[in-house]
């Protein structure tokens, strides 16, 4: 569900932000986070089966088959398994921006954002200047505690972003809710007094602080959508995941009940009374049930019989149902089951792409929305770098995504060789998975070629380079010729 918080543009004043307004929005946002919390619980393995209760004495296996984690990890690895590379379509040098990205560890941030997108359906990034330093940093914020407020115009311009969290003091066992509000130019920090870390309530007292300027030029909180509706990759398959967990748990329960089956005797019975040949001493006359369990021997009179009372387990039918549910989980999530026997094998590139068609479709949607968030990241970093007279054109930066799949380098090399002369060298280099920066690689190739030419020229201009006969031998040969 993609819910957008809006506020009238004509009532908004960045310099005088209403704290009570922020409290109302935080409380409303918390009421909408139940779905996000459930998605995270399923990724962590806390499924519905974990709270299942049965009658006293009955087996109650709580088997968790974490397809949710498998789907998110696979989708994230395919989408962001390799770091994003950047190229420049303009004349300005983007090296200062790439250096700032490295200092901010944006590669790690991208991986965490992609995982949150897969789990929650949305993710948030906070770009800020390091405390007591001018270095820009990037941090992934919890979607359960973050939201952005837009104006009520058709453009839906960003007004401010809110991130709130519970700040604990484990030594004194105290805590306080802290909300950070970032507008286009200012940053407010609001302390919300109270000791309840589960939720914010209207009864908490606000402690206002003077806003500070962040110099980013726009709201420094970036929203990354997984798709148009902000739906997680496994969110719509939670019902199937629950059904699979119940089926596997019941199989284990049935096995335990089969082991503890009831013994039925026909024409005889087990007695705990002392026989004629036994004394009343407990050590010498154990009860019949214990004797049967220890000795594994049962003596019956003629005509009597014994058998276990148990139901027949239809394992074949259960196995068919299990495979059907598992297939539906991966089919409707569009994420392939990498352990499926039909998926593995030596497949050609075209065959592999056909098997990954569904995953590729949802990944292209992820990539489209991710580029939208990256464009805002470019602007935030470029705005901040401009304060140090470092000018970078954010509109000329192009992000290149590489799918996280094993590459057939021989097939790829043949493709590049056949395209040589038709496609630019920069584009061909970007196809190679081990080339992170095509521009730098092209420059290195030019330097290597220039060095090779220089060595050839030096060799050609060396007067002794082509003289294979030592000078002493030349003198001797001259003497022979004179004689």
Coordinates of C-alpha atoms in Angstrom, one line a residue:
X1 CA 0.0 0.0 0.0
X2 CA 1.5 3.3 -1.1
X3 CA 0.1 5.9 1.4
X4 CA 1.3 9.5 0.9
X5 CA 1.2 12.0 3.7
X6 CA 0.1 15.4 2.4
X7 CA -0.2 18.9 4.0
X8 CA -1.6 22.1 2.5
X9 CA 1.1 24.2 0.8
X10 CA -0.4 27.5 1.9
X11 CA -0.3 26.5 5.6
X12 CA 3.3 25.3 5.5
X13 CA 6.0 27.5 7.0
X14 CA 9.5 26.0 7.0
X15 CA 10.8 28.5 9.5
X16 CA 8.0 27.9 12.0
X17 CA 7.2 24.2 11.9
X18 CA 4.2 23.2 14.1
X19 CA 5.4 20.5 16.6
X20 CA 1.9 19.4 17.3
X21 CA 1.5 18.7 13.6
X22 CA 4.6 16.5 13.6
X23 CA 3.2 14.5 16.6
X24 CA -0.1 13.9 14.8
X25 CA 1.7 12.7 11.7
X26 CA 4.0 10.4 13.7
X27 CA 1.0 8.8 15.5
X28 CA -0.8 8.4 12.2
X29 CA 2.3 6.8 10.6
X30 CA 2.6 4.3 13.4
X31 CA -1.0 3.2 12.8
X32 CA 0.1 2.2 9.3
X33 CA 3.2 0.3 10.1
X34 CA 1.6 -3.0 11.1
X35 CA 2.1 -4.3 7.5
X36 CA 5.8 -3.3 7.5
X37 CA 6.4 -4.9 10.9
X38 CA 4.8 -8.1 9.7
X39 CA 7.0 -8.2 6.6
X40 CA 10.1 -7.9 8.6
X41 CA 9.0 -10.6 11.0
X42 CA 8.5 -13.0 8.2
X43 CA 11.9 -12.2 6.8
X44 CA 13.4 -12.9 10.2
X45 CA 11.6 -16.2 10.5
X46 CA 8.9 -15.2 13.0
X47 CA 6.0 -16.7 11.1
X48 CA 2.4 -17.3 12.1
X49 CA 3.1 -20.9 12.8
X50 CA 5.3 -19.8 15.7
X51 CA 2.2 -18.8 17.7
X52 CA 0.2 -21.9 16.9
X53 CA -1.4 -23.6 19.9
X54 CA -2.8 -27.2 20.1
X55 CA -4.6 -29.2 22.7
X56 CA -2.5 -30.2 25.7
X57 CA -0.4 -33.3 25.1
X58 CA -0.7 -33.2 21.3
X59 CA 2.5 -32.7 19.3
X60 CA 3.0 -29.1 18.2
X61 CA 5.9 -28.7 15.8
X62 CA 6.5 -25.2 14.7
X63 CA 8.4 -25.7 11.5
X64 CA 9.4 -22.5 9.8
X65 CA 10.3 -22.8 6.1
X66 CA 11.6 -19.3 5.4
X67 CA 10.7 -18.7 1.8
X68 CA 10.3 -15.0 2.5
X69 CA 14.0 -14.7 3.2
X70 CA 14.9 -16.8 0.2
X71 CA 12.8 -14.7 -2.1
X72 CA 14.2 -11.3 -0.8
X73 CA 17.8 -12.5 -0.8
X74 CA 17.6 -13.9 -4.3
X75 CA 15.8 -10.8 -5.7
X76 CA 18.3 -8.5 -3.9
X77 CA 21.3 -10.4 -5.1
X78 CA 20.1 -10.4 -8.7
X79 CA 19.3 -6.7 -8.6
X80 CA 22.2 -5.3 -6.5
X81 CA 24.7 -8.2 -6.3
X82 CA 27.2 -6.0 -8.1
X83 CA 28.0 -2.4 -7.2
X84 CA 26.5 0.4 -9.3
X85 CA 29.0 1.9 -11.8
X86 CA 28.7 5.5 -13.0
X87 CA 29.5 7.1 -16.3
X88 CA 29.4 10.7 -17.4
X89 CA 27.7 12.2 -20.5
X90 CA 29.0 15.7 -19.9
X91 CA 32.3 17.5 -20.0
X92 CA 32.8 18.1 -16.3
X93 CA 34.8 15.7 -14.3
X94 CA 32.8 13.5 -11.9
X95 CA 35.7 12.1 -10.0
X96 CA 35.1 14.3 -6.9
X97 CA 31.6 13.0 -6.8
X98 CA 32.7 9.4 -7.1
X99 CA 35.3 10.0 -4.3
X100 CA 32.5 11.4 -2.1
X101 CA 30.4 8.3 -2.8
X102 CA 33.3 6.1 -1.7
X103 CA 33.8 8.0 1.5
X104 CA 30.1 7.7 2.2
X105 CA 30.2 3.9 1.5
X106 CA 27.3 4.2 -0.9
X107 CA 27.9 0.6 -2.2
X108 CA 27.0 -0.8 1.2
X109 CA 24.1 1.7 1.4
X110 CA 22.8 0.5 -2.0
X111 CA 22.8 -3.1 -0.9
X112 CA 20.9 -2.4 2.3
X113 CA 18.4 -0.2 0.5
X114 CA 17.7 -2.9 -2.1
X115 CA 17.1 -5.4 0.7
X116 CA 14.7 -3.1 2.5
X117 CA 12.9 -2.5 -0.8
X118 CA 12.4 -6.2 -1.2
X119 CA 11.2 -6.7 2.4
X120 CA 9.1 -3.6 3.1
X121 CA 8.3 -2.4 -0.5
X122 CA 10.0 0.9 0.3
X123 CA 13.3 2.2 1.7
X124 CA 14.7 5.5 2.9
X125 CA 18.2 7.0 2.8
X126 CA 19.5 9.9 4.9
X127 CA 22.3 12.0 3.5
X128 CA 24.0 14.2 6.1
X129 CA 27.3 15.8 7.0
X130 CA 29.4 13.9 9.5
X131 CA 29.5 15.4 13.0
X132 CA 32.4 17.8 13.5
X133 CA 33.5 17.1 9.9
X134 CA 32.5 18.2 6.4
X135 CA 32.4 14.6 5.0
X136 CA 29.0 13.5 3.7
X137 CA 27.6 10.3 5.0
X138 CA 24.8 8.1 3.9
X139 CA 22.6 6.0 6.2
X140 CA 19.6 3.7 5.6
X141 CA 16.6 4.6 7.8
X142 CA 14.0 2.1 9.1
X143 CA 10.8 2.3 7.0
X144 CA 8.8 1.6 10.2
X145 CA 10.1 5.0 11.6
X146 CA 10.4 7.1 8.5
X147 CA 8.0 9.0 6.1
X148 CA 8.0 12.0 3.8
X149 CA 5.3 14.7 3.7
X150 CA 4.3 16.2 0.3
X151 CA 2.3 19.3 -0.5
X152 CA -1.3 19.1 -1.9
X153 CA -0.5 20.3 -5.4
X154 CA -0.5 18.1 -8.5
X155 CA 3.3 18.1 -8.5
X156 CA 3.4 16.6 -5.0
X157 CA 6.5 18.5 -4.0
X158 CA 8.4 17.3 -0.9
X159 CA 7.8 19.5 2.1
X160 CA 9.8 17.7 4.8
X161 CA 10.9 14.2 5.9
X162 CA 10.5 12.7 9.4
X163 CA 12.6 10.0 11.1
X164 CA 11.8 9.1 14.7
X165 CA 13.5 6.5 16.9
X166 CA 13.7 5.4 20.6
X167 CA 16.9 6.5 22.1
X168 CA 17.8 4.1 25.0
X169 CA 20.1 4.3 28.0
X170 CA 20.6 0.7 29.0
X171 CA 22.7 1.6 32.0
X172 CA 20.0 3.6 33.7
X173 CA 17.2 1.7 32.0
X174 CA 15.7 4.9 30.6
X175 CA 14.8 6.2 27.1
X176 CA 13.4 9.0 25.1
X177 CA 11.8 9.3 21.6
X178 CA 13.7 11.5 19.3
X179 CA 12.2 12.9 16.0
X180 CA 14.4 14.4 13.3
X181 CA 12.5 16.6 10.8
X182 CA 14.4 17.7 7.7
X183 CA 12.9 20.5 5.5
X184 CA 14.5 22.0 2.4
X185 CA 17.0 24.1 4.3
X186 CA 16.5 23.4 8.1
X187 CA 16.7 20.4 10.5
X188 CA 14.6 20.2 13.6
X189 CA 15.2 17.7 16.4
X190 CA 12.3 17.1 18.8
X191 CA 12.7 15.1 22.1
X192 CA 9.5 13.4 23.1
X193 CA 9.5 12.6 26.8
X194 CA 8.4 9.2 27.9
X195 CA 9.5 5.7 28.8
X196 CA 7.3 3.6 26.5
X197 CA 9.5 2.3 23.6
X198 CA 6.7 0.5 21.8
X199 CA 4.8 3.5 20.5
X200 CA 4.4 7.2 20.6
X201 CA 1.3 8.5 22.3
X202 CA -0.4 11.9 22.6
X203 CA 0.4 12.1 26.3
X204 CA 4.1 12.6 25.7
X205 CA 5.6 16.0 26.3
X206 CA 7.4 17.8 23.5
X207 CA 10.7 19.5 24.1
X208 CA 11.5 21.9 21.2
X209 CA 15.0 22.7 20.0
X210 CA 16.3 25.5 17.8
X211 CA 16.5 24.3 14.1
X212 CA 19.9 24.2 12.3
X213 CA 20.7 24.6 8.6
X214 CA 21.9 21.5 6.8
X215 CA 23.1 23.2 3.5
X216 CA 21.8 20.3 1.3
X217 CA 19.4 22.5 -0.8
X218 CA 16.6 20.0 -0.6
X219 CA 15.0 17.5 1.8
X220 CA 18.0 15.1 2.6
X221 CA 15.8 12.1 3.1
X222 CA 15.4 10.0 -0.1
X223 CA 12.6 7.5 -0.7
X224 CA 13.2 4.4 -2.8
X225 CA 10.1 2.5 -4.0
X226 CA 10.1 -1.2 -4.8
X227 CA 7.2 -0.7 -7.2
X228 CA 4.3 1.7 -7.7
X229 CA 2.3 0.3 -4.8
X230 CA 5.3 -0.2 -2.4
X231 CA 4.6 -3.9 -2.2
X232 CA 7.4 -6.2 -0.9
X233 CA 8.6 -9.1 -3.1
X234 CA 7.1 -11.8 -0.9
X235 CA 4.3 -9.8 0.7
X236 CA 1.4 -11.2 -1.4
X237 CA 2.7 -14.8 -0.9
X238 CA 2.5 -14.7 2.9
X239 CA -0.8 -16.8 2.8
X240 CA 1.0 -19.5 0.8
X241 CA 4.0 -19.4 3.1
X242 CA 1.7 -19.9 6.1
X243 CA 0.0 -22.9 4.3
X244 CA 3.5 -24.4 3.6
X245 CA 4.5 -24.0 7.2
X246 CA 1.3 -25.6 8.5
X247 CA 1.7 -28.5 6.0
X248 CA 5.2 -29.3 7.0
X249 CA 4.4 -28.9 10.8
X250 CA 1.5 -31.3 10.5
X251 CA 3.7 -33.9 8.7
X252 CA 6.1 -33.7 11.7
X253 CA 3.2 -33.9 14.1
X254 CA 1.7 -37.0 12.3
X255 CA 5.1 -38.7 12.6
X256 CA 5.2 -38.1 16.3
X257 CA 1.7 -39.3 16.7
X258 CA 2.5 -42.4 14.7
X259 CA 5.4 -43.2 17.0
X260 CA 3.1 -42.7 20.1
X261 CA 0.4 -44.9 18.6
X262 CA -2.0 -46.8 21.0
X263 CA -1.4 -50.6 21.4
X264 CA -4.7 -52.6 21.1
X265 CA -4.9 -56.1 22.6
X266 CA -7.5 -58.7 21.5
X267 CA -8.3 -61.6 23.8
X268 CA -5.9 -60.4 26.6
X269 CA -5.0 -57.4 28.7
X270 CA -2.0 -55.8 30.4
X271 CA -2.2 -56.0 34.2
X272 CA -0.2 -54.2 36.8
X273 CA -1.1 -56.8 39.5
X274 CA 1.7 -58.9 41.0
X275 CA 1.9 -62.5 39.6
X276 CA 2.1 -65.6 41.7
X277 CA 5.8 -66.0 41.0
X278 CA 6.7 -62.3 41.9
X279 CA 7.0 -60.6 45.2
X280 CA 5.5 -57.3 46.2
X281 CA 8.9 -55.7 46.0
X282 CA 8.7 -52.8 43.4
X283 CA 12.2 -53.5 42.1
X284 CA 11.3 -57.2 41.4
X285 CA 7.8 -56.6 40.1
X286 CA 7.7 -53.6 37.7
X287 CA 4.3 -52.7 36.1
X288 CA 3.4 -54.4 32.8
X289 CA 3.7 -51.2 30.7
X290 CA 7.3 -50.6 31.9
X291 CA 8.2 -54.2 31.5
X292 CA 6.9 -54.1 27.9
X293 CA 8.8 -51.0 27.2
X294 CA 12.1 -52.3 28.6
X295 CA 12.0 -55.9 27.5
X296 CA 10.3 -55.3 24.1
X297 CA 8.5 -58.6 24.7
X298 CA 4.8 -59.3 25.0
X299 CA 3.5 -62.8 25.9
X300 CA -0.1 -63.4 24.9
X301 CA -2.4 -66.5 25.4
X302 CA -3.4 -68.6 22.5
X303 CA -5.9 -66.8 20.2
X304 CA -5.0 -63.3 21.4
X305 CA -3.3 -60.7 19.2
X306 CA -1.9 -57.2 19.5
X307 CA -1.6 -54.3 17.0
X308 CA -1.1 -50.5 17.0
X309 CA -4.0 -48.2 16.4
X310 CA -2.9 -45.6 14.0
X311 CA -4.1 -43.8 10.9
X312 CA -2.7 -44.3 7.4
X313 CA -0.4 -41.5 6.3
X314 CA -0.9 -40.5 2.7
X315 CA 2.7 -39.3 2.0
X316 CA 2.3 -39.2 -1.7
X317 CA -0.7 -36.9 -1.6
X318 CA 1.0 -34.6 1.0
X319 CA 4.1 -34.5 -1.2
X320 CA 2.1 -33.5 -4.2
X321 CA 0.4 -30.7 -2.2
X322 CA 3.8 -29.5 -0.8
X323 CA 5.3 -29.2 -4.3
X324 CA 2.2 -27.4 -5.6
X325 CA 2.3 -24.8 -2.8
X326 CA 6.1 -24.3 -3.1
X327 CA 5.7 -23.8 -6.9
X328 CA 3.0 -21.3 -6.4
X329 CA 5.1 -19.3 -3.9
X330 CA 7.9 -18.8 -6.4
X331 CA 5.6 -18.5 -9.4
X332 CA 3.6 -15.6 -8.1
X333 CA 6.6 -13.9 -6.6
X334 CA 8.4 -14.1 -10.0
X335 CA 11.5 -15.1 -8.2
X336 CA 12.9 -18.5 -9.4
X337 CA 13.7 -21.3 -7.0
X338 CA 17.5 -21.7 -7.6
X339 CA 17.4 -25.3 -6.1
X340 CA 14.8 -26.5 -8.6
X341 CA 16.1 -29.3 -10.8
X342 CA 14.5 -27.7 -13.8
X343 CA 16.5 -24.5 -13.2
X344 CA 20.0 -25.8 -12.8
X345 CA 22.1 -27.2 -15.6
X346 CA 24.3 -26.0 -18.4
X347 CA 21.8 -23.7 -20.1
X348 CA 22.7 -21.2 -22.8
X349 CA 22.4 -17.5 -22.3
X350 CA 19.0 -17.3 -24.0
X351 CA 17.6 -20.2 -22.1
X352 CA 18.8 -18.7 -18.8
X353 CA 17.2 -15.3 -19.7
X354 CA 13.9 -17.0 -20.4
X355 CA 13.9 -18.8 -17.0
X356 CA 14.7 -15.4 -15.4
X357 CA 12.1 -13.5 -17.4
X358 CA 9.8 -12.9 -14.4
X359 CA 12.6 -11.9 -12.1
X360 CA 14.0 -9.6 -14.8
X361 CA 10.6 -7.8 -15.2
X362 CA 10.3 -7.0 -11.5
X363 CA 14.0 -6.0 -11.4
X364 CA 13.5 -3.5 -14.2
X365 CA 10.7 -1.9 -12.2
X366 CA 13.0 -1.8 -9.2
X367 CA 15.7 -0.2 -11.3
X368 CA 13.4 2.4 -12.7
X369 CA 12.4 3.6 -9.3
X370 CA 15.9 3.3 -7.9
X371 CA 17.2 5.6 -10.6
X372 CA 14.7 8.2 -9.5
X373 CA 16.1 8.1 -6.0
X374 CA 19.7 8.2 -7.3
X375 CA 19.0 11.4 -9.2
X376 CA 18.1 13.0 -5.9
X377 CA 21.3 11.6 -4.3
X378 CA 23.3 13.1 -7.1
X379 CA 21.8 16.5 -6.5
X380 CA 22.3 16.4 -2.7
X381 CA 25.9 15.5 -3.1
X382 CA 26.5 18.0 -5.9
X383 CA 24.8 20.8 -3.9
X384 CA 27.0 20.1 -0.9
X385 CA 30.2 19.9 -3.0
X386 CA 29.4 23.2 -4.6
X387 CA 29.9 24.8 -1.2
X388 CA 33.6 23.9 -1.6
X389 CA 33.7 25.3 -5.1
X390 CA 33.6 21.7 -6.6
X391 CA 31.2 21.9 -9.5
X392 CA 29.7 18.7 -10.8
X393 CA 26.7 18.5 -13.2
X394 CA 24.3 16.0 -11.6
X395 CA 22.2 15.7 -14.8
X396 CA 25.2 14.2 -16.7
X397 CA 25.6 11.2 -14.4
X398 CA 24.4 7.8 -15.6
X399 CA 24.1 4.8 -13.3
X400 CA 24.9 1.4 -14.8
X401 CA 23.4 -1.7 -13.1
X402 CA 24.8 -5.2 -13.6
X403 CA 22.8 -8.2 -12.8
X404 CA 24.2 -10.6 -10.2
X405 CA 24.5 -13.7 -12.3
X406 CA 27.4 -15.9 -13.3
X407 CA 28.8 -14.7 -16.7
X408 CA 29.9 -16.8 -19.6
X409 CA 33.0 -14.7 -20.3
X410 CA 33.8 -16.7 -23.5
X411 CA 30.3 -16.0 -25.0
X412 CA 30.5 -12.4 -23.8
X413 CA 34.0 -11.9 -25.4
X414 CA 32.6 -13.2 -28.7
X415 CA 29.7 -10.8 -28.5
X416 CA 32.0 -7.9 -27.8
X417 CA 34.4 -8.9 -30.6
X418 CA 31.5 -9.1 -33.1
X419 CA 30.3 -5.6 -32.1
X420 CA 33.7 -4.0 -32.4
X421 CA 33.5 -1.1 -34.8
X422 CA 29.8 -0.9 -34.5
X423 CA 29.5 0.1 -30.8
X424 CA 31.8 2.5 -29.0
X425 CA 34.7 1.1 -26.9
X426 CA 33.2 2.6 -23.8
X427 CA 29.9 0.8 -24.3
X428 CA 31.8 -2.5 -24.9
X429 CA 33.8 -2.1 -21.8
X430 CA 30.7 -1.5 -19.7
X431 CA 29.5 -5.0 -20.7
X432 CA 32.4 -6.6 -18.9
X433 CA 31.5 -7.5 -15.4
X434 CA 35.0 -7.0 -14.0
X435 CA 35.2 -3.4 -15.3
X436 CA 33.8 -1.0 -12.7
X437 CA 34.7 2.3 -14.3
X438 CA 34.7 2.3 -18.2
X439 CA 36.2 5.8 -18.4
X440 CA 39.1 4.9 -16.2
X441 CA 39.6 1.7 -18.1
X442 CA 39.7 3.6 -21.4
X443 CA 42.2 6.0 -20.0
X444 CA 44.4 3.1 -18.8
X445 CA 44.2 1.5 -22.3
X446 CA 45.4 4.8 -23.9
X447 CA 48.3 5.0 -21.4
X448 CA 49.3 1.4 -22.1
X449 CA 49.2 2.1 -25.9
X450 CA 51.2 5.3 -25.6
X451 CA 53.8 3.4 -23.5
X452 CA 54.0 0.6 -26.0
X453 CA 54.5 3.1 -28.9
X454 CA 57.2 4.9 -26.9
X455 CA 59.1 1.7 -26.3
X456 CA 58.9 0.9 -30.0
X457 CA 60.3 4.3 -31.0
X458 CA 63.1 4.0 -28.5
X459 CA 64.0 0.6 -29.8
X460 CA 63.9 1.9 -33.4
X461 CA 66.0 4.9 -32.7
X462 CA 68.7 3.0 -30.8
X463 CA 71.8 2.7 -33.1
X464 CA 72.9 -0.6 -31.5
X465 CA 69.4 -2.1 -31.6
X466 CA 69.9 -3.8 -35.0
X467 CA 73.7 -4.4 -34.7
X468 CA 73.8 -8.1 -33.7
X469 CA 77.7 -8.4 -34.1
X470 CA 79.8 -7.3 -31.1
X471 CA 82.4 -4.5 -31.9
X472 CA 85.4 -6.8 -31.2
X473 CA 84.2 -9.3 -33.8
X474 CA 83.8 -6.4 -36.3
X475 CA 87.5 -5.4 -35.9
X476 CA 88.6 -8.9 -36.4
X477 CA 86.6 -9.3 -39.5
X478 CA 88.1 -6.1 -40.9
X479 CA 91.6 -7.5 -40.4
X480 CA 90.7 -10.6 -42.2
X481 CA 89.3 -8.7 -45.1
X482 CA 92.5 -6.6 -45.4
X483 CA 94.7 -9.7 -45.4

